[in-house]
Amino acid sequence: MPRLAVFASGNGSNAQRIIEYFAGHPAITVDLLLCNRPDAPVVARGKNLGVATRVFNRAALYETGEIIEILAAKRIDYLVLAGFLWLIPQSLIAAYPGRIINIHPALLPKYGGKGMYGMKVHESVVAGSDPKSGITIHYVDEKYDEGKIIFQAECAVSSGDTPAMLAEKIHALEYRYYPEVIEKIVTRDD
Ligand code: GAR
């Protein structure tokens, strides 16, 4: 029975969608929501949804090993990043080899890398007059947005689209596909 932890930094609409999708699931549970910003809306979402929610600081992730201890105490099997901004350290990758999944709001390898997050990605796609964008679900390695790609889905970018309009299209794809892809991955080798 795979146990998931979701990491998020901001609004948390994907985190909420994932938590709701797996609520009552016969074989998969979301046991923990982790956030690096105490004021992020995702913290309230987690509490409202009744999921154990922890806010942590840089030291817990990069220095003390506290995050790994928290995950171990909860017997977490997979880490799901949903709008999480900080780089995942090597220690965490080593603790969860092939078991950390991220979603990026563009068609990697384009529009990825450090600082390419949320609206910044959509602003770049619109500024570049790219006719299409989409989502990429991938495994996480020690570099931003470079891990092995698991799944992509596309959407058209029309000439009148603003970054906010594109963000809406991308979110719709994320809500539709991310929970299902997670479900497939975590049940594949269990
Ligand atoms: C999502 O679109 C996600 O793909 C993106 O942040 C947004 C978070 O929205 N992630 C990245 O850009 C990672 N580089 P949400 O907080 O409403 O789920």
JSON list of C-alpha atoms and ligand atoms in Angstrom, two decimals:
[
{"chain": "A", "resi": 1, "resn": "MET", "atom": "CA", "xyz": [0.00, 0.00, 0.00]},
{"chain": "A", "resi": 2, "resn": "PRO", "atom": "CA", "xyz": [2.05, 3.00, -1.21]},
{"chain": "A", "resi": 3, "resn": "ARG", "atom": "CA", "xyz": [2.16, 6.01, 1.10]},
{"chain": "A", "resi": 4, "resn": "LEU", "atom": "CA", "xyz": [2.73, 9.44, -0.48]},
{"chain": "A", "resi": 5, "resn": "ALA", "atom": "CA", "xyz": [4.06, 12.75, 0.77]},
{"chain": "A", "resi": 6, "resn": "VAL", "atom": "CA", "xyz": [3.25, 15.87, -1.26]},
{"chain": "A", "resi": 7, "resn": "PHE", "atom": "CA", "xyz": [5.68, 18.82, -1.28]},
{"chain": "A", "resi": 8, "resn": "ALA", "atom": "CA", "xyz": [4.35, 22.26, -2.25]},
{"chain": "A", "resi": 9, "resn": "SER", "atom": "CA", "xyz": [5.51, 25.87, -1.88]},
{"chain": "A", "resi": 10, "resn": "GLY", "atom": "CA", "xyz": [2.61, 28.08, -2.87]},
{"chain": "A", "resi": 11, "resn": "ASN", "atom": "CA", "xyz": [-1.04, 28.01, -3.79]},
{"chain": "A", "resi": 12, "resn": "GLY", "atom": "CA", "xyz": [-1.38, 24.25, -3.72]},
{"chain": "A", "resi": 13, "resn": "SER", "atom": "CA", "xyz": [-4.23, 23.65, -6.14]},
{"chain": "A", "resi": 14, "resn": "ASN", "atom": "CA", "xyz": [-2.41, 20.58, -7.50]},
{"chain": "A", "resi": 15, "resn": "ALA", "atom": "CA", "xyz": [-1.68, 19.35, -3.99]},
{"chain": "A", "resi": 16, "resn": "GLN", "atom": "CA", "xyz": [-5.38, 19.64, -3.17]},
{"chain": "A", "resi": 17, "resn": "ARG", "atom": "CA", "xyz": [-6.38, 17.82, -6.34]},
{"chain": "A", "resi": 18, "resn": "ILE", "atom": "CA", "xyz": [-3.96, 14.97, -5.55]},
{"chain": "A", "resi": 19, "resn": "ILE", "atom": "CA", "xyz": [-5.16, 14.71, -1.94]},
{"chain": "A", "resi": 20, "resn": "GLU", "atom": "CA", "xyz": [-8.80, 14.65, -3.05]},
{"chain": "A", "resi": 21, "resn": "TYR", "atom": "CA", "xyz": [-8.11, 12.11, -5.80]},
{"chain": "A", "resi": 22, "resn": "PHE", "atom": "CA", "xyz": [-6.55, 9.64, -3.37]},
{"chain": "A", "resi": 23, "resn": "ALA", "atom": "CA", "xyz": [-8.99, 10.21, -0.49]},
{"chain": "A", "resi": 24, "resn": "GLY", "atom": "CA", "xyz": [-10.77, 6.90, -0.13]},
{"chain": "A", "resi": 25, "resn": "HIS", "atom": "CA", "xyz": [-8.47, 5.20, -2.67]},
{"chain": "A", "resi": 26, "resn": "PRO", "atom": "CA", "xyz": [-8.28, 1.48, -1.93]},
{"chain": "A", "resi": 27, "resn": "ALA", "atom": "CA", "xyz": [-4.51, 1.17, -2.33]},
{"chain": "A", "resi": 28, "resn": "ILE", "atom": "CA", "xyz": [-2.80, 4.58, -2.08]},
{"chain": "A", "resi": 29, "resn": "THR", "atom": "CA", "xyz": [-2.74, 7.14, 0.72]},
{"chain": "A", "resi": 30, "resn": "VAL", "atom": "CA", "xyz": [-1.47, 10.71, 1.01]},
{"chain": "A", "resi": 31, "resn": "ASP", "atom": "CA", "xyz": [-0.07, 10.78, 4.52]},
{"chain": "A", "resi": 32, "resn": "LEU", "atom": "CA", "xyz": [1.79, 14.05, 4.64]},
{"chain": "A", "resi": 33, "resn": "LEU", "atom": "CA", "xyz": [1.86, 17.51, 3.09]},
{"chain": "A", "resi": 34, "resn": "LEU", "atom": "CA", "xyz": [5.13, 19.39, 3.41]},
{"chain": "A", "resi": 35, "resn": "CYS", "atom": "CA", "xyz": [5.56, 23.09, 2.73]},
{"chain": "A", "resi": 36, "resn": "ASN", "atom": "CA", "xyz": [8.55, 25.41, 2.99]},
{"chain": "A", "resi": 37, "resn": "ARG", "atom": "CA", "xyz": [6.51, 28.63, 3.44]},
{"chain": "A", "resi": 38, "resn": "PRO", "atom": "CA", "xyz": [4.38, 29.14, 6.55]},
{"chain": "A", "resi": 39, "resn": "ASP", "atom": "CA", "xyz": [2.17, 31.72, 4.79]},
{"chain": "A", "resi": 40, "resn": "ALA", "atom": "CA", "xyz": [1.53, 29.65, 1.66]},
{"chain": "A", "resi": 41, "resn": "PRO", "atom": "CA", "xyz": [-2.17, 28.98, 0.93]},
{"chain": "A", "resi": 42, "resn": "VAL", "atom": "CA", "xyz": [-1.37, 25.27, 0.57]},
{"chain": "A", "resi": 43, "resn": "VAL", "atom": "CA", "xyz": [-0.86, 25.04, 4.34]},
{"chain": "A", "resi": 44, "resn": "ALA", "atom": "CA", "xyz": [-4.50, 25.95, 5.03]},
{"chain": "A", "resi": 45, "resn": "ARG", "atom": "CA", "xyz": [-5.64, 23.66, 2.23]},
{"chain": "A", "resi": 46, "resn": "GLY", "atom": "CA", "xyz": [-3.84, 20.70, 3.84]},
{"chain": "A", "resi": 47, "resn": "LYS", "atom": "CA", "xyz": [-5.36, 21.40, 7.24]},
{"chain": "A", "resi": 48, "resn": "ASN", "atom": "CA", "xyz": [-8.85, 21.79, 5.77]},
{"chain": "A", "resi": 49, "resn": "LEU", "atom": "CA", "xyz": [-8.45, 18.50, 3.96]},
{"chain": "A", "resi": 50, "resn": "GLY", "atom": "CA", "xyz": [-7.41, 16.75, 7.15]},
{"chain": "A", "resi": 51, "resn": "VAL", "atom": "CA", "xyz": [-3.95, 15.76, 5.95]},
{"chain": "A", "resi": 52, "resn": "ALA", "atom": "CA", "xyz": [-0.98, 15.96, 8.34]},
{"chain": "A", "resi": 53, "resn": "THR", "atom": "CA", "xyz": [0.71, 19.20, 7.29]},
{"chain": "A", "resi": 54, "resn": "ARG", "atom": "CA", "xyz": [4.24, 20.30, 8.23]},
{"chain": "A", "resi": 55, "resn": "VAL", "atom": "CA", "xyz": [6.06, 23.53, 7.48]},
{"chain": "A", "resi": 56, "resn": "PHE", "atom": "CA", "xyz": [9.83, 23.23, 7.35]},
{"chain": "A", "resi": 57, "resn": "ASN", "atom": "CA", "xyz": [12.86, 25.47, 6.87]},
{"chain": "A", "resi": 58, "resn": "ARG", "atom": "CA", "xyz": [16.02, 25.22, 4.78]},
{"chain": "A", "resi": 59, "resn": "ALA", "atom": "CA", "xyz": [18.03, 23.55, 7.52]},
{"chain": "A", "resi": 60, "resn": "ALA", "atom": "CA", "xyz": [15.53, 20.70, 7.84]},
{"chain": "A", "resi": 61, "resn": "LEU", "atom": "CA", "xyz": [15.89, 19.92, 4.14]},
{"chain": "A", "resi": 62, "resn": "TYR", "atom": "CA", "xyz": [19.56, 20.67, 3.50]},
{"chain": "A", "resi": 63, "resn": "GLU", "atom": "CA", "xyz": [21.42, 20.29, 6.83]},
{"chain": "A", "resi": 64, "resn": "THR", "atom": "CA", "xyz": [19.90, 18.37, 9.70]},
{"chain": "A", "resi": 65, "resn": "GLY", "atom": "CA", "xyz": [18.25, 15.43, 7.96]},
{"chain": "A", "resi": 66, "resn": "GLU", "atom": "CA", "xyz": [14.99, 16.27, 9.72]},
{"chain": "A", "resi": 67, "resn": "ILE", "atom": "CA", "xyz": [12.88, 15.91, 6.58]},
{"chain": "A", "resi": 68, "resn": "ILE", "atom": "CA", "xyz": [14.19, 12.40, 5.96]},
{"chain": "A", "resi": 69, "resn": "GLU", "atom": "CA", "xyz": [13.42, 11.53, 9.58]},
{"chain": "A", "resi": 70, "resn": "ILE", "atom": "CA", "xyz": [9.85, 12.87, 9.28]},
{"chain": "A", "resi": 71, "resn": "LEU", "atom": "CA", "xyz": [9.32, 10.89, 6.06]},
{"chain": "A", "resi": 72, "resn": "ALA", "atom": "CA", "xyz": [10.74, 7.73, 7.62]},
{"chain": "A", "resi": 73, "resn": "ALA", "atom": "CA", "xyz": [8.57, 8.11, 10.73]},
{"chain": "A", "resi": 74, "resn": "LYS", "atom": "CA", "xyz": [5.51, 8.26, 8.46]},
{"chain": "A", "resi": 75, "resn": "ARG", "atom": "CA", "xyz": [6.80, 5.32, 6.39]},
{"chain": "A", "resi": 76, "resn": "ILE", "atom": "CA", "xyz": [6.48, 7.35, 3.19]},
{"chain": "A", "resi": 77, "resn": "ASP", "atom": "CA", "xyz": [7.21, 5.47, -0.05]},
{"chain": "A", "resi": 78, "resn": "TYR", "atom": "CA", "xyz": [6.97, 8.20, -2.71]},
{"chain": "A", "resi": 79, "resn": "LEU", "atom": "CA", "xyz": [7.51, 11.95, -2.81]},
{"chain": "A", "resi": 80, "resn": "VAL", "atom": "CA", "xyz": [5.28, 14.00, -5.10]},
{"chain": "A", "resi": 81, "resn": "LEU", "atom": "CA", "xyz": [6.30, 17.57, -5.88]},
{"chain": "A", "resi": 82, "resn": "ALA", "atom": "CA", "xyz": [3.41, 19.87, -6.76]},
{"chain": "A", "resi": 83, "resn": "GLY", "atom": "CA", "xyz": [4.64, 23.43, -7.24]},
{"chain": "A", "resi": 84, "resn": "PHE", "atom": "CA", "xyz": [7.63, 22.92, -4.94]},
{"chain": "A", "resi": 85, "resn": "LEU", "atom": "CA", "xyz": [10.36, 25.54, -5.49]},
{"chain": "A", "resi": 86, "resn": "TRP", "atom": "CA", "xyz": [13.47, 24.33, -3.70]},
{"chain": "A", "resi": 87, "resn": "LEU", "atom": "CA", "xyz": [16.04, 22.00, -5.22]},
{"chain": "A", "resi": 88, "resn": "ILE", "atom": "CA", "xyz": [15.81, 18.45, -3.85]},
{"chain": "A", "resi": 89, "resn": "PRO", "atom": "CA", "xyz": [19.15, 17.61, -2.18]},
{"chain": "A", "resi": 90, "resn": "GLN", "atom": "CA", "xyz": [21.20, 14.54, -3.03]},
{"chain": "A", "resi": 91, "resn": "SER", "atom": "CA", "xyz": [20.53, 13.05, 0.43]},
{"chain": "A", "resi": 92, "resn": "LEU", "atom": "CA", "xyz": [16.79, 12.93, -0.30]},
{"chain": "A", "resi": 93, "resn": "ILE", "atom": "CA", "xyz": [17.30, 11.54, -3.81]},
{"chain": "A", "resi": 94, "resn": "ALA", "atom": "CA", "xyz": [19.47, 8.79, -2.31]},
{"chain": "A", "resi": 95, "resn": "ALA", "atom": "CA", "xyz": [16.78, 8.02, 0.28]},
{"chain": "A", "resi": 96, "resn": "TYR", "atom": "CA", "xyz": [14.09, 7.80, -2.44]},
{"chain": "A", "resi": 97, "resn": "PRO", "atom": "CA", "xyz": [15.79, 6.54, -5.61]},
{"chain": "A", "resi": 98, "resn": "GLY", "atom": "CA", "xyz": [13.35, 6.64, -8.54]},
{"chain": "A", "resi": 99, "resn": "ARG", "atom": "CA", "xyz": [10.59, 7.56, -6.11]},
{"chain": "A", "resi": 100, "resn": "ILE", "atom": "CA", "xyz": [10.40, 11.34, -6.43]},
{"chain": "A", "resi": 101, "resn": "ILE", "atom": "CA", "xyz": [8.04, 12.75, -9.06]},
{"chain": "A", "resi": 102, "resn": "ASN", "atom": "CA", "xyz": [7.64, 16.35, -10.22]},
{"chain": "A", "resi": 103, "resn": "ILE", "atom": "CA", "xyz": [5.31, 18.22, -12.53]},
{"chain": "A", "resi": 104, "resn": "HIS", "atom": "CA", "xyz": [6.53, 21.11, -14.66]},
{"chain": "A", "resi": 105, "resn": "PRO", "atom": "CA", "xyz": [4.13, 23.49, -16.45]},
{"chain": "A", "resi": 106, "resn": "ALA", "atom": "CA", "xyz": [5.80, 23.33, -19.90]},
{"chain": "A", "resi": 107, "resn": "LEU", "atom": "CA", "xyz": [7.11, 20.83, -22.41]},
{"chain": "A", "resi": 108, "resn": "LEU", "atom": "CA", "xyz": [10.58, 20.07, -21.06]},
{"chain": "A", "resi": 109, "resn": "PRO", "atom": "CA", "xyz": [13.40, 20.35, -21.98]},
{"chain": "A", "resi": 110, "resn": "LYS", "atom": "CA", "xyz": [12.09, 23.76, -23.08]},
{"chain": "A", "resi": 111, "resn": "TYR", "atom": "CA", "xyz": [11.30, 26.40, -20.46]},
{"chain": "A", "resi": 112, "resn": "GLY", "atom": "CA", "xyz": [12.87, 24.51, -17.56]},
{"chain": "A", "resi": 113, "resn": "GLY", "atom": "CA", "xyz": [15.68, 25.08, -15.08]},
{"chain": "A", "resi": 114, "resn": "LYS", "atom": "CA", "xyz": [16.32, 27.22, -12.02]},
{"chain": "A", "resi": 115, "resn": "GLY", "atom": "CA", "xyz": [13.90, 30.11, -11.63]},
{"chain": "A", "resi": 116, "resn": "MET", "atom": "CA", "xyz": [11.46, 28.69, -14.19]},
{"chain": "A", "resi": 117, "resn": "TYR", "atom": "CA", "xyz": [8.44, 28.38, -11.98]},
{"chain": "A", "resi": 118, "resn": "GLY", "atom": "CA", "xyz": [4.71, 28.95, -12.39]},
{"chain": "A", "resi": 119, "resn": "MET", "atom": "CA", "xyz": [3.83, 32.21, -14.17]},
{"chain": "A", "resi": 120, "resn": "LYS", "atom": "CA", "xyz": [7.44, 32.83, -15.19]},
{"chain": "A", "resi": 121, "resn": "VAL", "atom": "CA", "xyz": [7.22, 29.77, -17.39]},
{"chain": "A", "resi": 122, "resn": "HIS", "atom": "CA", "xyz": [3.98, 30.93, -19.02]},
{"chain": "A", "resi": 123, "resn": "GLU", "atom": "CA", "xyz": [5.35, 34.45, -19.56]},
{"chain": "A", "resi": 124, "resn": "SER", "atom": "CA", "xyz": [8.34, 32.96, -21.39]},
{"chain": "A", "resi": 125, "resn": "VAL", "atom": "CA", "xyz": [6.20, 30.72, -23.58]},
{"chain": "A", "resi": 126, "resn": "VAL", "atom": "CA", "xyz": [3.93, 33.64, -24.57]},
{"chain": "A", "resi": 127, "resn": "ALA", "atom": "CA", "xyz": [6.89, 35.99, -25.11]},
{"chain": "A", "resi": 128, "resn": "GLY", "atom": "CA", "xyz": [8.53, 33.37, -27.34]},
{"chain": "A", "resi": 129, "resn": "SER", "atom": "CA", "xyz": [5.34, 33.06, -29.45]},
{"chain": "A", "resi": 130, "resn": "ASP", "atom": "CA", "xyz": [5.51, 29.31, -29.04]},
{"chain": "A", "resi": 131, "resn": "PRO", "atom": "CA", "xyz": [2.39, 27.76, -30.66]},
{"chain": "A", "resi": 132, "resn": "LYS", "atom": "CA", "xyz": [2.17, 25.06, -28.03]},
{"chain": "A", "resi": 133, "resn": "SER", "atom": "CA", "xyz": [2.90, 24.34, -24.42]},
{"chain": "A", "resi": 134, "resn": "GLY", "atom": "CA", "xyz": [1.90, 21.63, -22.00]},
{"chain": "A", "resi": 135, "resn": "ILE", "atom": "CA", "xyz": [2.89, 19.69, -18.92]},
{"chain": "A", "resi": 136, "resn": "THR", "atom": "CA", "xyz": [5.78, 17.37, -18.14]},
{"chain": "A", "resi": 137, "resn": "ILE", "atom": "CA", "xyz": [5.74, 14.79, -15.37]},
{"chain": "A", "resi": 138, "resn": "HIS", "atom": "CA", "xyz": [9.22, 13.51, -14.62]},
{"chain": "A", "resi": 139, "resn": "TYR", "atom": "CA", "xyz": [11.42, 11.80, -12.08]},
{"chain": "A", "resi": 140, "resn": "VAL", "atom": "CA", "xyz": [13.54, 14.13, -9.99]},
{"chain": "A", "resi": 141, "resn": "ASP", "atom": "CA", "xyz": [17.32, 14.09, -10.06]},
{"chain": "A", "resi": 142, "resn": "GLU", "atom": "CA", "xyz": [19.84, 16.51, -8.56]},
{"chain": "A", "resi": 143, "resn": "LYS", "atom": "CA", "xyz": [19.27, 19.19, -11.25]},
{"chain": "A", "resi": 144, "resn": "TYR", "atom": "CA", "xyz": [16.16, 21.29, -11.83]},
{"chain": "A", "resi": 145, "resn": "ASP", "atom": "CA", "xyz": [13.79, 19.76, -14.40]},
{"chain": "A", "resi": 146, "resn": "GLU", "atom": "CA", "xyz": [16.29, 17.31, -15.94]},
{"chain": "A", "resi": 147, "resn": "GLY", "atom": "CA", "xyz": [15.13, 13.93, -14.62]},
{"chain": "A", "resi": 148, "resn": "LYS", "atom": "CA", "xyz": [13.70, 11.23, -16.88]},
{"chain": "A", "resi": 149, "resn": "ILE", "atom": "CA", "xyz": [10.40, 12.21, -18.48]},
{"chain": "A", "resi": 150, "resn": "ILE", "atom": "CA", "xyz": [7.43, 10.00, -17.61]},
{"chain": "A", "resi": 151, "resn": "PHE", "atom": "CA", "xyz": [4.55, 11.76, -19.36]},
{"chain": "A", "resi": 152, "resn": "GLN", "atom": "CA", "xyz": [3.75, 14.88, -21.38]},
{"chain": "A", "resi": 153, "resn": "ALA", "atom": "CA", "xyz": [0.49, 16.42, -22.57]},
{"chain": "A", "resi": 154, "resn": "GLU", "atom": "CA", "xyz": [0.18, 19.42, -24.90]},
{"chain": "A", "resi": 155, "resn": "CYS", "atom": "CA", "xyz": [-2.12, 22.37, -25.39]},
{"chain": "A", "resi": 156, "resn": "ALA", "atom": "CA", "xyz": [-2.25, 25.01, -28.10]},
{"chain": "A", "resi": 157, "resn": "VAL", "atom": "CA", "xyz": [-1.12, 28.56, -27.38]},
{"chain": "A", "resi": 158, "resn": "SER", "atom": "CA", "xyz": [-3.20, 31.02, -29.41]},
{"chain": "A", "resi": 159, "resn": "SER", "atom": "CA", "xyz": [-1.84, 34.38, -30.49]},
{"chain": "A", "resi": 160, "resn": "GLY", "atom": "CA", "xyz": [-4.18, 36.24, -28.11]},
{"chain": "A", "resi": 161, "resn": "ASP", "atom": "CA", "xyz": [-3.36, 34.11, -25.07]},
{"chain": "A", "resi": 162, "resn": "THR", "atom": "CA", "xyz": [-1.99, 35.96, -22.04]},
{"chain": "A", "resi": 163, "resn": "PRO", "atom": "CA", "xyz": [0.24, 34.18, -19.51]},
{"chain": "A", "resi": 164, "resn": "ALA", "atom": "CA", "xyz": [-2.78, 33.97, -17.16]},
{"chain": "A", "resi": 165, "resn": "MET", "atom": "CA", "xyz": [-4.92, 32.33, -19.87]},
{"chain": "A", "resi": 166, "resn": "LEU", "atom": "CA", "xyz": [-2.16, 29.84, -20.58]},
{"chain": "A", "resi": 167, "resn": "ALA", "atom": "CA", "xyz": [-1.81, 29.11, -16.86]},
{"chain": "A", "resi": 168, "resn": "GLU", "atom": "CA", "xyz": [-5.48, 28.13, -16.79]},
{"chain": "A", "resi": 169, "resn": "LYS", "atom": "CA", "xyz": [-5.05, 25.71, -19.69]},
{"chain": "A", "resi": 170, "resn": "ILE", "atom": "CA", "xyz": [-1.98, 24.21, -18.05]},
{"chain": "A", "resi": 171, "resn": "HIS", "atom": "CA", "xyz": [-3.69, 23.81, -14.70]},
{"chain": "A", "resi": 172, "resn": "ALA", "atom": "CA", "xyz": [-6.55, 21.98, -16.39]},
{"chain": "A", "resi": 173, "resn": "LEU", "atom": "CA", "xyz": [-4.07, 19.51, -17.90]},
{"chain": "A", "resi": 174, "resn": "GLU", "atom": "CA", "xyz": [-2.32, 19.12, -14.54]},
{"chain": "A", "resi": 175, "resn": "TYR", "atom": "CA", "xyz": [-5.54, 18.36, -12.67]},
{"chain": "A", "resi": 176, "resn": "ARG", "atom": "CA", "xyz": [-6.59, 15.90, -15.34]},
{"chain": "A", "resi": 177, "resn": "TYR", "atom": "CA", "xyz": [-3.37, 13.93, -15.64]},
{"chain": "A", "resi": 178, "resn": "TYR", "atom": "CA", "xyz": [-1.12, 14.30, -12.59]},
{"chain": "A", "resi": 179, "resn": "PRO", "atom": "CA", "xyz": [-3.12, 12.17, -10.10]},
{"chain": "A", "resi": 180, "resn": "GLU", "atom": "CA", "xyz": [-3.65, 9.41, -12.69]},
{"chain": "A", "resi": 181, "resn": "VAL", "atom": "CA", "xyz": [0.02, 9.30, -13.66]},
{"chain": "A", "resi": 182, "resn": "ILE", "atom": "CA", "xyz": [1.03, 9.18, -9.98]},
{"chain": "A", "resi": 183, "resn": "GLU", "atom": "CA", "xyz": [-1.40, 6.33, -9.45]},
{"chain": "A", "resi": 184, "resn": "LYS", "atom": "CA", "xyz": [0.13, 4.34, -12.31]},
{"chain": "A", "resi": 185, "resn": "ILE", "atom": "CA", "xyz": [3.71, 4.91, -11.16]},
{"chain": "A", "resi": 186, "resn": "VAL", "atom": "CA", "xyz": [3.24, 4.03, -7.52]},
{"chain": "A", "resi": 187, "resn": "THR", "atom": "CA", "xyz": [1.24, 0.89, -8.21]},
{"chain": "A", "resi": 188, "resn": "ARG", "atom": "CA", "xyz": [3.59, -0.32, -10.95]},
{"chain": "A", "resi": 189, "resn": "ASP", "atom": "CA", "xyz": [6.32, -1.79, -8.77]},
{"chain": "A", "resi": 190, "resn": "ASP", "atom": "CA", "xyz": [4.39, -2.57, -5.60]},
{"chain": "B", "resi": 1, "resn": "GAR", "atom": "C1", "xyz": [1.93, 24.31, -11.23]},
{"chain": "B", "resi": 1, "resn": "GAR", "atom": "O1", "xyz": [1.53, 24.78, -12.48]},
{"chain": "B", "resi": 1, "resn": "GAR", "atom": "C2", "xyz": [3.19, 23.48, -11.34]},
{"chain": "B", "resi": 1, "resn": "GAR", "atom": "O2", "xyz": [3.31, 22.79, -12.56]},
{"chain": "B", "resi": 1, "resn": "GAR", "atom": "C3", "xyz": [4.25, 24.54, -11.24]},
{"chain": "B", "resi": 1, "resn": "GAR", "atom": "O3", "xyz": [3.78, 25.41, -10.27]},
{"chain": "B", "resi": 1, "resn": "GAR", "atom": "C4", "xyz": [2.37, 25.46, -10.33]},
{"chain": "B", "resi": 1, "resn": "GAR", "atom": "C5", "xyz": [1.83, 25.34, -8.93]},
{"chain": "B", "resi": 1, "resn": "GAR", "atom": "O4", "xyz": [0.46, 25.60, -8.89]},
{"chain": "B", "resi": 1, "resn": "GAR", "atom": "N1", "xyz": [5.53, 23.98, -10.92]},
{"chain": "B", "resi": 1, "resn": "GAR", "atom": "C6", "xyz": [6.67, 24.51, -11.37]},
{"chain": "B", "resi": 1, "resn": "GAR", "atom": "O5", "xyz": [6.71, 25.51, -12.04]},
{"chain": "B", "resi": 1, "resn": "GAR", "atom": "C7", "xyz": [7.93, 23.75, -10.97]},
{"chain": "B", "resi": 1, "resn": "GAR", "atom": "N2", "xyz": [9.06, 24.26, -11.68]},
{"chain": "B", "resi": 1, "resn": "GAR", "atom": "P1", "xyz": [-0.38, 25.15, -7.64]},
{"chain": "B", "resi": 1, "resn": "GAR", "atom": "O6", "xyz": [0.38, 25.63, -6.40]},
{"chain": "B", "resi": 1, "resn": "GAR", "atom": "O7", "xyz": [-1.70, 25.81, -7.77]},
{"chain": "B", "resi": 1, "resn": "GAR", "atom": "O8", "xyz": [-0.49, 23.66, -7.68]}
]
